[in-house]
Coordinates of N, CA and C and ligand atoms in Angstrom, one line a residue:
X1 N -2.9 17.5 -8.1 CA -3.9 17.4 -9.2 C -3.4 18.2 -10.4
X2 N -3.9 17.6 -11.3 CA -3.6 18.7 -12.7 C -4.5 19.8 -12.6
X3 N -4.3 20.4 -13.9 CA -5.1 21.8 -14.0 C -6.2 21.1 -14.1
X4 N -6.5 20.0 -14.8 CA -8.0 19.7 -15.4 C -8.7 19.1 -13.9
X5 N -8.4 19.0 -13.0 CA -8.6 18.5 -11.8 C -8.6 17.2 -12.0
X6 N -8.5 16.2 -13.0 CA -8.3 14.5 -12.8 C -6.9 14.7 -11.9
X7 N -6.9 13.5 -11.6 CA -5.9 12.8 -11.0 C -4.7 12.4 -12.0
X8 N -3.5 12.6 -11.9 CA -2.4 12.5 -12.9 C -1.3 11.3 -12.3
X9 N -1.4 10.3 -13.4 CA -0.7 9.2 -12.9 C 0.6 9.3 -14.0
X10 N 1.9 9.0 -13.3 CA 3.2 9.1 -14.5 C 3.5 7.6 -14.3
X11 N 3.1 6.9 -15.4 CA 3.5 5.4 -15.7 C 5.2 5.8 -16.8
X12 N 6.1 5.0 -15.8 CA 7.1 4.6 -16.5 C 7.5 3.1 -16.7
X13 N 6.8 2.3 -17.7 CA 7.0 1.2 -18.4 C 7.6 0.8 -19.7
X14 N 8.3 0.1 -19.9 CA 8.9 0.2 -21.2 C 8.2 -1.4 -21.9
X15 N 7.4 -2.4 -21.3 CA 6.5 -2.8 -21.6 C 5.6 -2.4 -22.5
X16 N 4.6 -2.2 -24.1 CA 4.4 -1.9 -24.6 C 2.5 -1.9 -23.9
X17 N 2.7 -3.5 -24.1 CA 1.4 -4.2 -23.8 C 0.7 -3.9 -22.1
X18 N 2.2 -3.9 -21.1 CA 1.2 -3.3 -20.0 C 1.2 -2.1 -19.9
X19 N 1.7 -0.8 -20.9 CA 1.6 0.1 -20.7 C 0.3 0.5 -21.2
X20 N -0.3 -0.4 -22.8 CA -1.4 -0.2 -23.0 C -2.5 -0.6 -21.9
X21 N -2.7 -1.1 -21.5 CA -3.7 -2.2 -20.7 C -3.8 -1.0 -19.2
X22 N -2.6 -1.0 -18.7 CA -2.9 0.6 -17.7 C -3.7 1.7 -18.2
X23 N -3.0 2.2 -19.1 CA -3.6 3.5 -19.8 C -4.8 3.4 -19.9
X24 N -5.2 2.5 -19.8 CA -7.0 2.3 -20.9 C -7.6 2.4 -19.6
X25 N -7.0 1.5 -18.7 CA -8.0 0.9 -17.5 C -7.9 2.4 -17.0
X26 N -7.0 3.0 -16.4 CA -7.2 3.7 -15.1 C -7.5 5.3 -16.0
X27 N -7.6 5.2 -17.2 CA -8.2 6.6 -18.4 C -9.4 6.0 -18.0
X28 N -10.3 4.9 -18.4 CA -11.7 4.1 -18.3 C -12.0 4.5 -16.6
X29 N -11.1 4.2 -15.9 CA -11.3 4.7 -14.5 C -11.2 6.4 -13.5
X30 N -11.4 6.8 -15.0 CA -11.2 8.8 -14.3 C -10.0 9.4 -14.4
X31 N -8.3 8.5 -14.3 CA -7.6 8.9 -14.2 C -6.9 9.4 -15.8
X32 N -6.0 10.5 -15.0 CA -5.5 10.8 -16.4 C -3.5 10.4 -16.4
X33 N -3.5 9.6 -17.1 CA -2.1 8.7 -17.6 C -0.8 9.0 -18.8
X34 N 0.0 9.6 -18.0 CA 0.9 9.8 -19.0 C 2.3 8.9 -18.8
X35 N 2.3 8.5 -19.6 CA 3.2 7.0 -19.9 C 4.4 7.3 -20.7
X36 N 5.5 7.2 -20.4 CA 7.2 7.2 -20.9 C 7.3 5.6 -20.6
X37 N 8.4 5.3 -21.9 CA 8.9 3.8 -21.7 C 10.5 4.2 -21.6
X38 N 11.1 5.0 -20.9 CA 12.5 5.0 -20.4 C 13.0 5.9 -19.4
X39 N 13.5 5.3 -18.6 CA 14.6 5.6 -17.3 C 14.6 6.6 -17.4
X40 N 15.4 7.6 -18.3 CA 16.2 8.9 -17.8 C 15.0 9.6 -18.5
X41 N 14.4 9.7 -19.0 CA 13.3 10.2 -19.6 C 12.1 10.0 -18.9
X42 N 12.0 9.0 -18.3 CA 10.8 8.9 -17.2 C 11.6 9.8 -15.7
X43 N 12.7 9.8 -15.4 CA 12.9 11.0 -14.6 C 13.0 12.2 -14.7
X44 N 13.3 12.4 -15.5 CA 12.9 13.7 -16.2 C 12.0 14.9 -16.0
X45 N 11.1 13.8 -16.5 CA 9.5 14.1 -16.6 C 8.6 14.1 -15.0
X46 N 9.0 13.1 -14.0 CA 8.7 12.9 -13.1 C 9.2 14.5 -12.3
X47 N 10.9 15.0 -12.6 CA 11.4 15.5 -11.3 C 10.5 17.2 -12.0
X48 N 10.2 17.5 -13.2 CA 9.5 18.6 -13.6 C 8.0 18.5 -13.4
X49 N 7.4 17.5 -13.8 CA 6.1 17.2 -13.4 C 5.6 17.1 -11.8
X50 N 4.2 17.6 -11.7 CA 3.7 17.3 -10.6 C 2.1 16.4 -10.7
X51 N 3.1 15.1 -10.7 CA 2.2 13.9 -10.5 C 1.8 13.5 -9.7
X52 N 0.3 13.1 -9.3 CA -0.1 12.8 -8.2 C 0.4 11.2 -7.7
X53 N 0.5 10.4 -8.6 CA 1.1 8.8 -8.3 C 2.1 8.9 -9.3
X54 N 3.2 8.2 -9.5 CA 3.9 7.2 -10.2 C 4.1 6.2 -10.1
X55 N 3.8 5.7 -11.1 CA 3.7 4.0 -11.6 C 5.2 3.6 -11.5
X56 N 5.9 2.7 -11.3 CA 7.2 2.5 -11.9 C 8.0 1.5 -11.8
X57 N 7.8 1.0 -13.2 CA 8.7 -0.8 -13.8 C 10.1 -0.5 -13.1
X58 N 10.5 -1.3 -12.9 CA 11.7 -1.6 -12.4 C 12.8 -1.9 -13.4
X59 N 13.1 -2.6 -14.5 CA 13.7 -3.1 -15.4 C 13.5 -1.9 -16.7
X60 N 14.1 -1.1 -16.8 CA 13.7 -0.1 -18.0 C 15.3 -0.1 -18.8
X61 N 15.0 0.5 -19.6 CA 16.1 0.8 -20.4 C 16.9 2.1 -20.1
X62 N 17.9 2.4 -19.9 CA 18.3 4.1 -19.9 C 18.4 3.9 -18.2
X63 N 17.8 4.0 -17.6 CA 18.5 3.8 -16.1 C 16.8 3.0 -15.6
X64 N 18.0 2.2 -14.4 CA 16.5 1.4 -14.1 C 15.6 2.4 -12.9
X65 N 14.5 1.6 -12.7 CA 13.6 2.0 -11.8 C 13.8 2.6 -10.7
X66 N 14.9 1.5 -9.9 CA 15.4 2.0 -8.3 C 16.3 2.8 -8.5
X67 N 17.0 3.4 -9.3 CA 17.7 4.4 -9.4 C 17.0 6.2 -9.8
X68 N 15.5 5.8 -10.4 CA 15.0 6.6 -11.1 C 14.3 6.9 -9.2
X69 N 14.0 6.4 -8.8 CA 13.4 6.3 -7.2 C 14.1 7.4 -6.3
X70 N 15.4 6.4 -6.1 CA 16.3 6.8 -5.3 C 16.8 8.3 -6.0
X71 N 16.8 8.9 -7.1 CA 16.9 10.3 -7.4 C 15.5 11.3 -7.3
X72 N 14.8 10.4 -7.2 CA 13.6 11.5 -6.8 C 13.3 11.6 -6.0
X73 N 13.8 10.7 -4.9 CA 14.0 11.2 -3.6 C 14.8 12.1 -3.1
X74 N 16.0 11.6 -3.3 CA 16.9 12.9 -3.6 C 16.5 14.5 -3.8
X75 N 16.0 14.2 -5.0 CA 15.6 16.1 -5.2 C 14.2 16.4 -4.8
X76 N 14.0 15.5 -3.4 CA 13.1 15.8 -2.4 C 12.0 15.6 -3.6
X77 N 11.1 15.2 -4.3 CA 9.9 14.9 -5.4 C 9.5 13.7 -3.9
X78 N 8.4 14.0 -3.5 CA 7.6 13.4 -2.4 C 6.6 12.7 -3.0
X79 N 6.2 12.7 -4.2 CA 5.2 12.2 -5.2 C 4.8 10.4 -4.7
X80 N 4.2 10.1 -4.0 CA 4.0 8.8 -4.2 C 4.5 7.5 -5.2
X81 N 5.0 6.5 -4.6 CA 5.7 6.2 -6.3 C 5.1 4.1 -5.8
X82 N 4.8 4.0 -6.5 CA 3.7 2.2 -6.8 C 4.8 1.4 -7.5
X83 N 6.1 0.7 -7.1 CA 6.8 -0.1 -8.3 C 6.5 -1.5 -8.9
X84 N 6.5 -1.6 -10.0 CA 6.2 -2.8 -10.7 C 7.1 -4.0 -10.4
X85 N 6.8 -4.6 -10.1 CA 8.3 -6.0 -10.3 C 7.9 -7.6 -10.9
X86 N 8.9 -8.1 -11.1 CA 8.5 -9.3 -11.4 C 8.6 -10.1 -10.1
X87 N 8.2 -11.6 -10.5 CA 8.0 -12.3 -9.0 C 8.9 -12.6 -8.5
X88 N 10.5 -12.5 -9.4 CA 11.7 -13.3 -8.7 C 12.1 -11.9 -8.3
X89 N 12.0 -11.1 -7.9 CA 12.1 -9.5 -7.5 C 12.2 -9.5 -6.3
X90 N 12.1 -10.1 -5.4 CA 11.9 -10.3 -3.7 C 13.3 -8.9 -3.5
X91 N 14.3 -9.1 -3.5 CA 15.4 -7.9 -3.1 C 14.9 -6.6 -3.9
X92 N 14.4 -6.6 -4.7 CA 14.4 -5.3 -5.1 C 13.3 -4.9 -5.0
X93 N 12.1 -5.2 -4.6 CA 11.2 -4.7 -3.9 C 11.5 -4.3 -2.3
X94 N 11.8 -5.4 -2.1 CA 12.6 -4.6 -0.4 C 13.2 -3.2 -0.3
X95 N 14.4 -3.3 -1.1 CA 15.2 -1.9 -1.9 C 14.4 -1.0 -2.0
X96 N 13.6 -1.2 -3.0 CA 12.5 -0.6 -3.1 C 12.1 0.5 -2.0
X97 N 11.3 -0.8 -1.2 CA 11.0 0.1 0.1 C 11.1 0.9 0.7
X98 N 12.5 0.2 1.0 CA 13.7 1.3 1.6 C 14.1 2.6 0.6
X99 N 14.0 2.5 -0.4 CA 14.0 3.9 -1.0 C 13.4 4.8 -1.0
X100 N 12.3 4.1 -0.3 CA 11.0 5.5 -0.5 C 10.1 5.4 -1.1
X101 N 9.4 3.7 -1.7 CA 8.6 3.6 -2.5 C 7.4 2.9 -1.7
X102 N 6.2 3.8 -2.1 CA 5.0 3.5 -1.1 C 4.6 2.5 -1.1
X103 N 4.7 1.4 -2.0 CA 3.7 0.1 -2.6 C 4.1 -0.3 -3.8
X104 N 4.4 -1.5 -4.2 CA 4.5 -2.4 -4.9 C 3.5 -3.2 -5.4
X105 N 3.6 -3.7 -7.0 CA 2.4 -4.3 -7.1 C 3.1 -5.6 -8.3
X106 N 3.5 -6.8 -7.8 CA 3.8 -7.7 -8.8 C 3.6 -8.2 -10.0
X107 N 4.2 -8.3 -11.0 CA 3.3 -8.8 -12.3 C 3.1 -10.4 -12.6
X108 N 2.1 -10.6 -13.0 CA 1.0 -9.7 -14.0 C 0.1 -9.5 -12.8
X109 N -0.7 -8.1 -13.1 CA -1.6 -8.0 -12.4 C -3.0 -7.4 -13.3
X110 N -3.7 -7.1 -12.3 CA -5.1 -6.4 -13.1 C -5.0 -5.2 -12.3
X111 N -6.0 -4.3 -14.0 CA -5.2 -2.8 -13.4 C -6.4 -2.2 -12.5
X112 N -7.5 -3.6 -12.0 CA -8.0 -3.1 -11.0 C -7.7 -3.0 -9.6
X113 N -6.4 -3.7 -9.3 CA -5.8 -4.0 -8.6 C -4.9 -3.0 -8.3
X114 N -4.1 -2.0 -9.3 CA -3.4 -1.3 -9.7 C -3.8 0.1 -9.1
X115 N -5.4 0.1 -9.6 CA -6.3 1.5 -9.3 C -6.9 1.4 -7.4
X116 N -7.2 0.2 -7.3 CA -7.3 -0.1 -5.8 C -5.8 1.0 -4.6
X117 N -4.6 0.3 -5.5 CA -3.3 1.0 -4.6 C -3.3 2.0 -5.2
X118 N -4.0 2.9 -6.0 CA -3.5 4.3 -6.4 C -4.2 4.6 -5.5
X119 N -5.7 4.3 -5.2 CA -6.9 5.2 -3.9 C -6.2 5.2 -3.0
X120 N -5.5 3.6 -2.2 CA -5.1 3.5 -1.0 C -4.7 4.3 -0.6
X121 N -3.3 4.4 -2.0 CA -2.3 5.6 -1.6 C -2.9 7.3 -1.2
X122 N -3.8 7.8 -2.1 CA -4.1 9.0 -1.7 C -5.3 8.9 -0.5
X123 N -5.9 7.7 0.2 CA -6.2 7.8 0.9 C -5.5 8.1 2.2
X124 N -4.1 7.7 2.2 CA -3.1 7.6 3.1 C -2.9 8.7 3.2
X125 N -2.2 9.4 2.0 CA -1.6 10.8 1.9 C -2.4 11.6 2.9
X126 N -4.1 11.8 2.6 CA -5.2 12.4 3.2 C -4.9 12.3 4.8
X127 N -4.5 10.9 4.9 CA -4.3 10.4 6.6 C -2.9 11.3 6.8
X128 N -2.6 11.0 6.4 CA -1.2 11.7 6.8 C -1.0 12.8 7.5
X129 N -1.9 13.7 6.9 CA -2.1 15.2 7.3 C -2.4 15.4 8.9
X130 N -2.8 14.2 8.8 CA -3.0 14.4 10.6 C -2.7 13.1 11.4
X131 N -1.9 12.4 10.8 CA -1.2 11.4 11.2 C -2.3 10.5 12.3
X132 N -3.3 10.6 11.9 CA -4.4 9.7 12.8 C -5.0 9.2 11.2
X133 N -4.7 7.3 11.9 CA -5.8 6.4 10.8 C -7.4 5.8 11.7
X134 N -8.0 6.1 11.4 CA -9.4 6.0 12.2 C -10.0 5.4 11.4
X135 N -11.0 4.5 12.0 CA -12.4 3.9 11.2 C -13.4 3.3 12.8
X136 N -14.6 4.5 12.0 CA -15.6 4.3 13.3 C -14.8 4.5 14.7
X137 N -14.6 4.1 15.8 CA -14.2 4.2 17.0 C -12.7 3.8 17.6
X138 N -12.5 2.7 16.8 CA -11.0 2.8 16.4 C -10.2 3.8 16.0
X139 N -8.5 4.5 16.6 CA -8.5 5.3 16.3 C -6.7 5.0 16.6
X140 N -5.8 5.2 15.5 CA -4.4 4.9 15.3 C -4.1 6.1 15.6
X141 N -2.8 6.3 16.3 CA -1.5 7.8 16.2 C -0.7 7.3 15.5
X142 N -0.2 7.6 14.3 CA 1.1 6.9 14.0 C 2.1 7.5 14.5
X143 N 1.7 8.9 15.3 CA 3.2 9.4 15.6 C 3.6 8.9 17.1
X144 N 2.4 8.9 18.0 CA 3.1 8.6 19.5 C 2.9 7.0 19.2
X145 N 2.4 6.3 18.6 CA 2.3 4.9 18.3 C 0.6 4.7 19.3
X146 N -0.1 5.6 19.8 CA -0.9 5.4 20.8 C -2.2 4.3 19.9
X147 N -2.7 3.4 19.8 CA -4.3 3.0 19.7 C -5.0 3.2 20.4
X148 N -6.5 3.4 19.9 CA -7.3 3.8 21.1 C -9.0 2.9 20.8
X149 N -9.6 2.8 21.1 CA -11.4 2.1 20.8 C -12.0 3.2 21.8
X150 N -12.8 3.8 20.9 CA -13.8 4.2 21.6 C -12.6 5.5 23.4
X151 N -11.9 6.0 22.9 CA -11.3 6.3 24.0 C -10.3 6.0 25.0
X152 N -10.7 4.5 24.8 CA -9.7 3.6 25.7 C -8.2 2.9 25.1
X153 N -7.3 2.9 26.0 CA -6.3 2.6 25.1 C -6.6 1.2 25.0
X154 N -5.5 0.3 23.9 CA -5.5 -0.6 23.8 C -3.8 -0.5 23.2
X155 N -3.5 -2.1 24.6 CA -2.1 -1.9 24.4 C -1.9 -3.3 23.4
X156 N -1.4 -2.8 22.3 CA -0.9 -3.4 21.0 C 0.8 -3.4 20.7
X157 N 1.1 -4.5 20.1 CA 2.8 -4.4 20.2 C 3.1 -3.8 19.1
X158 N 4.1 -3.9 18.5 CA 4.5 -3.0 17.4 C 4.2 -3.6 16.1
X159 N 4.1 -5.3 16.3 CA 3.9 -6.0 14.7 C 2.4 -5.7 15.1
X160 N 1.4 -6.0 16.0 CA 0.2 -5.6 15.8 C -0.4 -4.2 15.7
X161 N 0.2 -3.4 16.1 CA -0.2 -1.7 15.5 C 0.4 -1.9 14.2
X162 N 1.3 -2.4 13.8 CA 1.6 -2.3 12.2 C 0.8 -2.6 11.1
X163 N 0.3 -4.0 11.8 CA -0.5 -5.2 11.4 C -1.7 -4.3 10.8
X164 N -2.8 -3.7 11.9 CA -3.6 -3.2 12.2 C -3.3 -1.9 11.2
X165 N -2.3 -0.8 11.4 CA -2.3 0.5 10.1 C -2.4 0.1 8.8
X166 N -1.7 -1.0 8.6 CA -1.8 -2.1 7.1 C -2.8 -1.7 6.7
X167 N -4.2 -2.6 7.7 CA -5.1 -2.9 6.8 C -6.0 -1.9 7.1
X168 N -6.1 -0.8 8.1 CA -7.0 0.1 8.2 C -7.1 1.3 7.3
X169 N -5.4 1.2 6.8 CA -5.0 2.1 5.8 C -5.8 2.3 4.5
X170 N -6.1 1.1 4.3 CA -6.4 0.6 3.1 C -7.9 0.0 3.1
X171 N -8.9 0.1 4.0 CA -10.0 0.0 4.6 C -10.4 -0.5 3.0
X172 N -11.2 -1.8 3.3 CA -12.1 -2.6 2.1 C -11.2 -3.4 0.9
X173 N -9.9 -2.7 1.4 CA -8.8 -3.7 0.5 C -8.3 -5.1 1.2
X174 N -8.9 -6.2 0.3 CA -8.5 -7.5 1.1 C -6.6 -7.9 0.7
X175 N -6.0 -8.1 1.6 CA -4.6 -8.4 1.7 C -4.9 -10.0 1.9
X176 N -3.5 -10.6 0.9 CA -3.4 -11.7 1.2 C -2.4 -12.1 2.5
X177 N -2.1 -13.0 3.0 CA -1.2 -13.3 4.3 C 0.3 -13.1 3.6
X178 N 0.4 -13.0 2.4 CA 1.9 -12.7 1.9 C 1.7 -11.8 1.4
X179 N 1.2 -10.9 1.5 CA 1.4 -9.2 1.3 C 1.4 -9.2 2.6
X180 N 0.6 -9.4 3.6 CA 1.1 -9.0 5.2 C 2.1 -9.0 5.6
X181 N 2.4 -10.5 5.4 CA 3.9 -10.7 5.4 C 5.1 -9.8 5.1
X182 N 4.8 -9.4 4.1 CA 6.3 -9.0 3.9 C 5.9 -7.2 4.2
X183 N 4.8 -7.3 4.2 CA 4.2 -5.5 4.9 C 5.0 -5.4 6.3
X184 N 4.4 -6.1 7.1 CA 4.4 -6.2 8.2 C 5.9 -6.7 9.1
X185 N 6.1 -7.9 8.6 CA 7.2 -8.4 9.0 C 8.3 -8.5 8.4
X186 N 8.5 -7.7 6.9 CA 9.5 -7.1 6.2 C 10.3 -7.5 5.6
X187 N 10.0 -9.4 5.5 CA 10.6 -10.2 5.0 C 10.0 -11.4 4.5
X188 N 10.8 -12.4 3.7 CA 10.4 -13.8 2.7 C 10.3 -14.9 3.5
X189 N 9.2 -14.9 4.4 CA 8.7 -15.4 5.2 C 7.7 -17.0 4.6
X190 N 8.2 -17.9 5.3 CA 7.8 -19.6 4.9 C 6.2 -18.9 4.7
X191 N 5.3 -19.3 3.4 CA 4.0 -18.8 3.0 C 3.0 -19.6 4.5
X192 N 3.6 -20.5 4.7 CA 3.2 -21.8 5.0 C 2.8 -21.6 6.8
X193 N 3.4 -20.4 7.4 CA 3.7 -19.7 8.5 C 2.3 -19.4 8.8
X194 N 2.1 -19.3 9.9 CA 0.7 -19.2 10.6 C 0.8 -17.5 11.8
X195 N 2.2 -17.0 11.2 CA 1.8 -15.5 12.3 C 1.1 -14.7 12.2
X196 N 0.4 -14.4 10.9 CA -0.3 -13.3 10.3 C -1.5 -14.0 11.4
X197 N -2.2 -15.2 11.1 CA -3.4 -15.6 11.6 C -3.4 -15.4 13.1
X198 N -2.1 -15.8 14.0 CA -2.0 -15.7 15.1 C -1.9 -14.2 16.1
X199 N -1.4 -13.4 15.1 CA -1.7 -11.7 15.3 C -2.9 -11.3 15.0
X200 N -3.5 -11.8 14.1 CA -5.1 -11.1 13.8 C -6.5 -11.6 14.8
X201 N -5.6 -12.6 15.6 CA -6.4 -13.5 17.0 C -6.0 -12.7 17.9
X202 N -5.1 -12.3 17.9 CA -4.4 -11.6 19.2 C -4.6 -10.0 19.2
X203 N -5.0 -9.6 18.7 CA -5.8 -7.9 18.1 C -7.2 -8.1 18.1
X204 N -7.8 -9.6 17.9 CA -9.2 -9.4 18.0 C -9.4 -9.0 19.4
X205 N -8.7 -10.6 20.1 CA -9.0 -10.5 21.2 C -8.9 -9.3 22.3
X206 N -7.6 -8.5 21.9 CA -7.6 -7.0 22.6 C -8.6 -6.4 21.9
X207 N -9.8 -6.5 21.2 CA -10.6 -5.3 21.1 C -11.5 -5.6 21.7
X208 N -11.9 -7.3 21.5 CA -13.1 -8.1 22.4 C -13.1 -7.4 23.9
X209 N -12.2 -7.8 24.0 CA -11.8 -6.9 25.8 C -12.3 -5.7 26.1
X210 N -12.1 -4.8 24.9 CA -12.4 -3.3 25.4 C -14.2 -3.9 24.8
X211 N -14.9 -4.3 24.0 CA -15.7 -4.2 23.4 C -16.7 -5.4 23.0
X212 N -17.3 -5.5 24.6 CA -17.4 -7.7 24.4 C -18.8 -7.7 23.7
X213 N -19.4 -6.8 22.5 CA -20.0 -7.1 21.5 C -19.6 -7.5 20.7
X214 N -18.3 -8.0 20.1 CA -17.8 -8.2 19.4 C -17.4 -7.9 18.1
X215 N -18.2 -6.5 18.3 CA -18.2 -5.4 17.0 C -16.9 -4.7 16.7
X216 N -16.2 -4.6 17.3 CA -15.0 -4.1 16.9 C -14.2 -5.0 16.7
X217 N -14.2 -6.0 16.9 CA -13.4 -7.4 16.7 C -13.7 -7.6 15.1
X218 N -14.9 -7.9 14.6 CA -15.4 -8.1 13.6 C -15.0 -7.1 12.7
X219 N -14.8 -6.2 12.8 CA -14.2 -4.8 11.6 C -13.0 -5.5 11.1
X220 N -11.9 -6.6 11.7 CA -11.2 -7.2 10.6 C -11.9 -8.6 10.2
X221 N -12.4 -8.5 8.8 CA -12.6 -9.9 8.3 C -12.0 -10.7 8.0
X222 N -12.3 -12.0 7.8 CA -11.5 -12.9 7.0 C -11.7 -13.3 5.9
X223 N -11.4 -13.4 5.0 CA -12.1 -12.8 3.3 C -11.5 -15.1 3.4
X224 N -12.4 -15.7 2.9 CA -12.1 -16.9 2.8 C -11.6 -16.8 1.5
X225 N -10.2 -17.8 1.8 CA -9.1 -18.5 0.5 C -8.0 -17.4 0.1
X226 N -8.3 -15.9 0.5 CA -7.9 -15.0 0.4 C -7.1 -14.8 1.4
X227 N -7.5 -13.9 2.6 CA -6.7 -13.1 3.5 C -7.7 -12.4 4.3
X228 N -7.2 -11.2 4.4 CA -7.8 -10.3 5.4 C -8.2 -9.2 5.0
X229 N -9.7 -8.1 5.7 CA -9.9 -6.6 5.1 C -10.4 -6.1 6.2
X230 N -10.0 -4.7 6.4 CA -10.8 -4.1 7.4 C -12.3 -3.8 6.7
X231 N -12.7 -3.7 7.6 CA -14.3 -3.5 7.0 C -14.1 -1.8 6.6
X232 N -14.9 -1.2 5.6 CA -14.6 0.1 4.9 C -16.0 0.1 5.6
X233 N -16.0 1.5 6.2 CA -17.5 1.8 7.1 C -18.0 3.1 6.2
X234 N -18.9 3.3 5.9 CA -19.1 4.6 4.6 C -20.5 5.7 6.2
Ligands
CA1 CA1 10.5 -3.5 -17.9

């Protein structure tokens, strides 16, 4: 956090128009936004700064994105980092990934969409600390890989525990089946594929089992025409 205690977001965009349209939204949204439109100057600023998220285009002038990534990982900067891409981007979002970038957000988007993955993120971060994602009785280890309901295990495979941290992570955030996709299964997967649906049948059904009210089954929805959300339990 900054001194002022807002939240400090470092947008590196060299887009003029989405750099304005951020700024406004997630300033309008509490946060506080400081925005560079170049590579070596957006690392700069990032590897001296302590930002809570960074935003970060991929395509900049002065050095690009995944290089600006891959050096701030480097000099260990653990900062959360959101990268921007365009849609024909499929490899360099992967890259991405693999570099050490928490989430990706395609353009064009809305920068409510934008501020959704900043919470996610520091929701995560919070999880982290104790490497258990929980909601209600449900209860993830991400380190021994254990699930549990209510105490009991529940033996889940590895794309289903993954499936399942995805969207529990992110509790109230609806995923489309191609954000699952390439979350989950880590690749440019036919849209047209039916595994996301056939895993989220196969996770109900192990919870049904521990839980034949069907209440813990029900905590993932199915958001119609959309995708999928864990239910956010307050
Ligand atoms: Ca750009």
């Amino acid at each position: 956090m900054s001194n002022s205690g807002l939240m400090e977001i470092l947008l590196i965009e060299d887009e003029q128009a989405i750099a304005d349209f951020v700024c406004s939204g997630l300033a309008g949204r509490g946060l506080k936004v400081r925005h560079i439109d170049d590579g070596n100057a957006g690392l700069a600023l990032a590897l001296e700064g302590n930002f809570d998220v960074i935003v970060l285009d991929i395509m900049l002038p002065g050095r690009d994105g995944l290089s600006v990534l891959k050096e701030l990982r480097k000099a260990g900067v653990a900062a959360p980092v959101i990268l921007l891409t365009a849609r024909n981007e499929l490899a360099d979002r992967v890259e991405g990934l693999n570099l050490g970038a928490d989430d990706y957000l395609a353009k064009p988007f809305f920068v409510e969409e934008l501020h959704a993955r900043i919470q996610a993120l520091q929701r995560r971060l919070a999880g982290d600390r104790t490497n258990i994602v929980q909601v209600d009785h449900l209860k993830l280890d991400r380190i021994t890989r254990h699930a549990s309901l209510a105490d009991r295990s529940i033996d889940l495979t590895t794309r289903e525990f993954n499936l399942l941290e995805y969207l529990m992570r992110s509790a109230g955030q609806v995923f489309t089946r191609s954000q699952i996709l390439e979350h989950v299964w880590g690749y440019d997967f036919d849209p047209s594929t039916n595994v996301v649906d056939v895993c989220i049948k196969r996770i109900r059904g192990k919870l049904t089992e521990l839980d034949s009210t069907g209440e813990s089954a029900a905590l993932i929805e199915s958001v119609r025409a959309a995708g999928y959300r864990f239910r956010r339990l307050s």
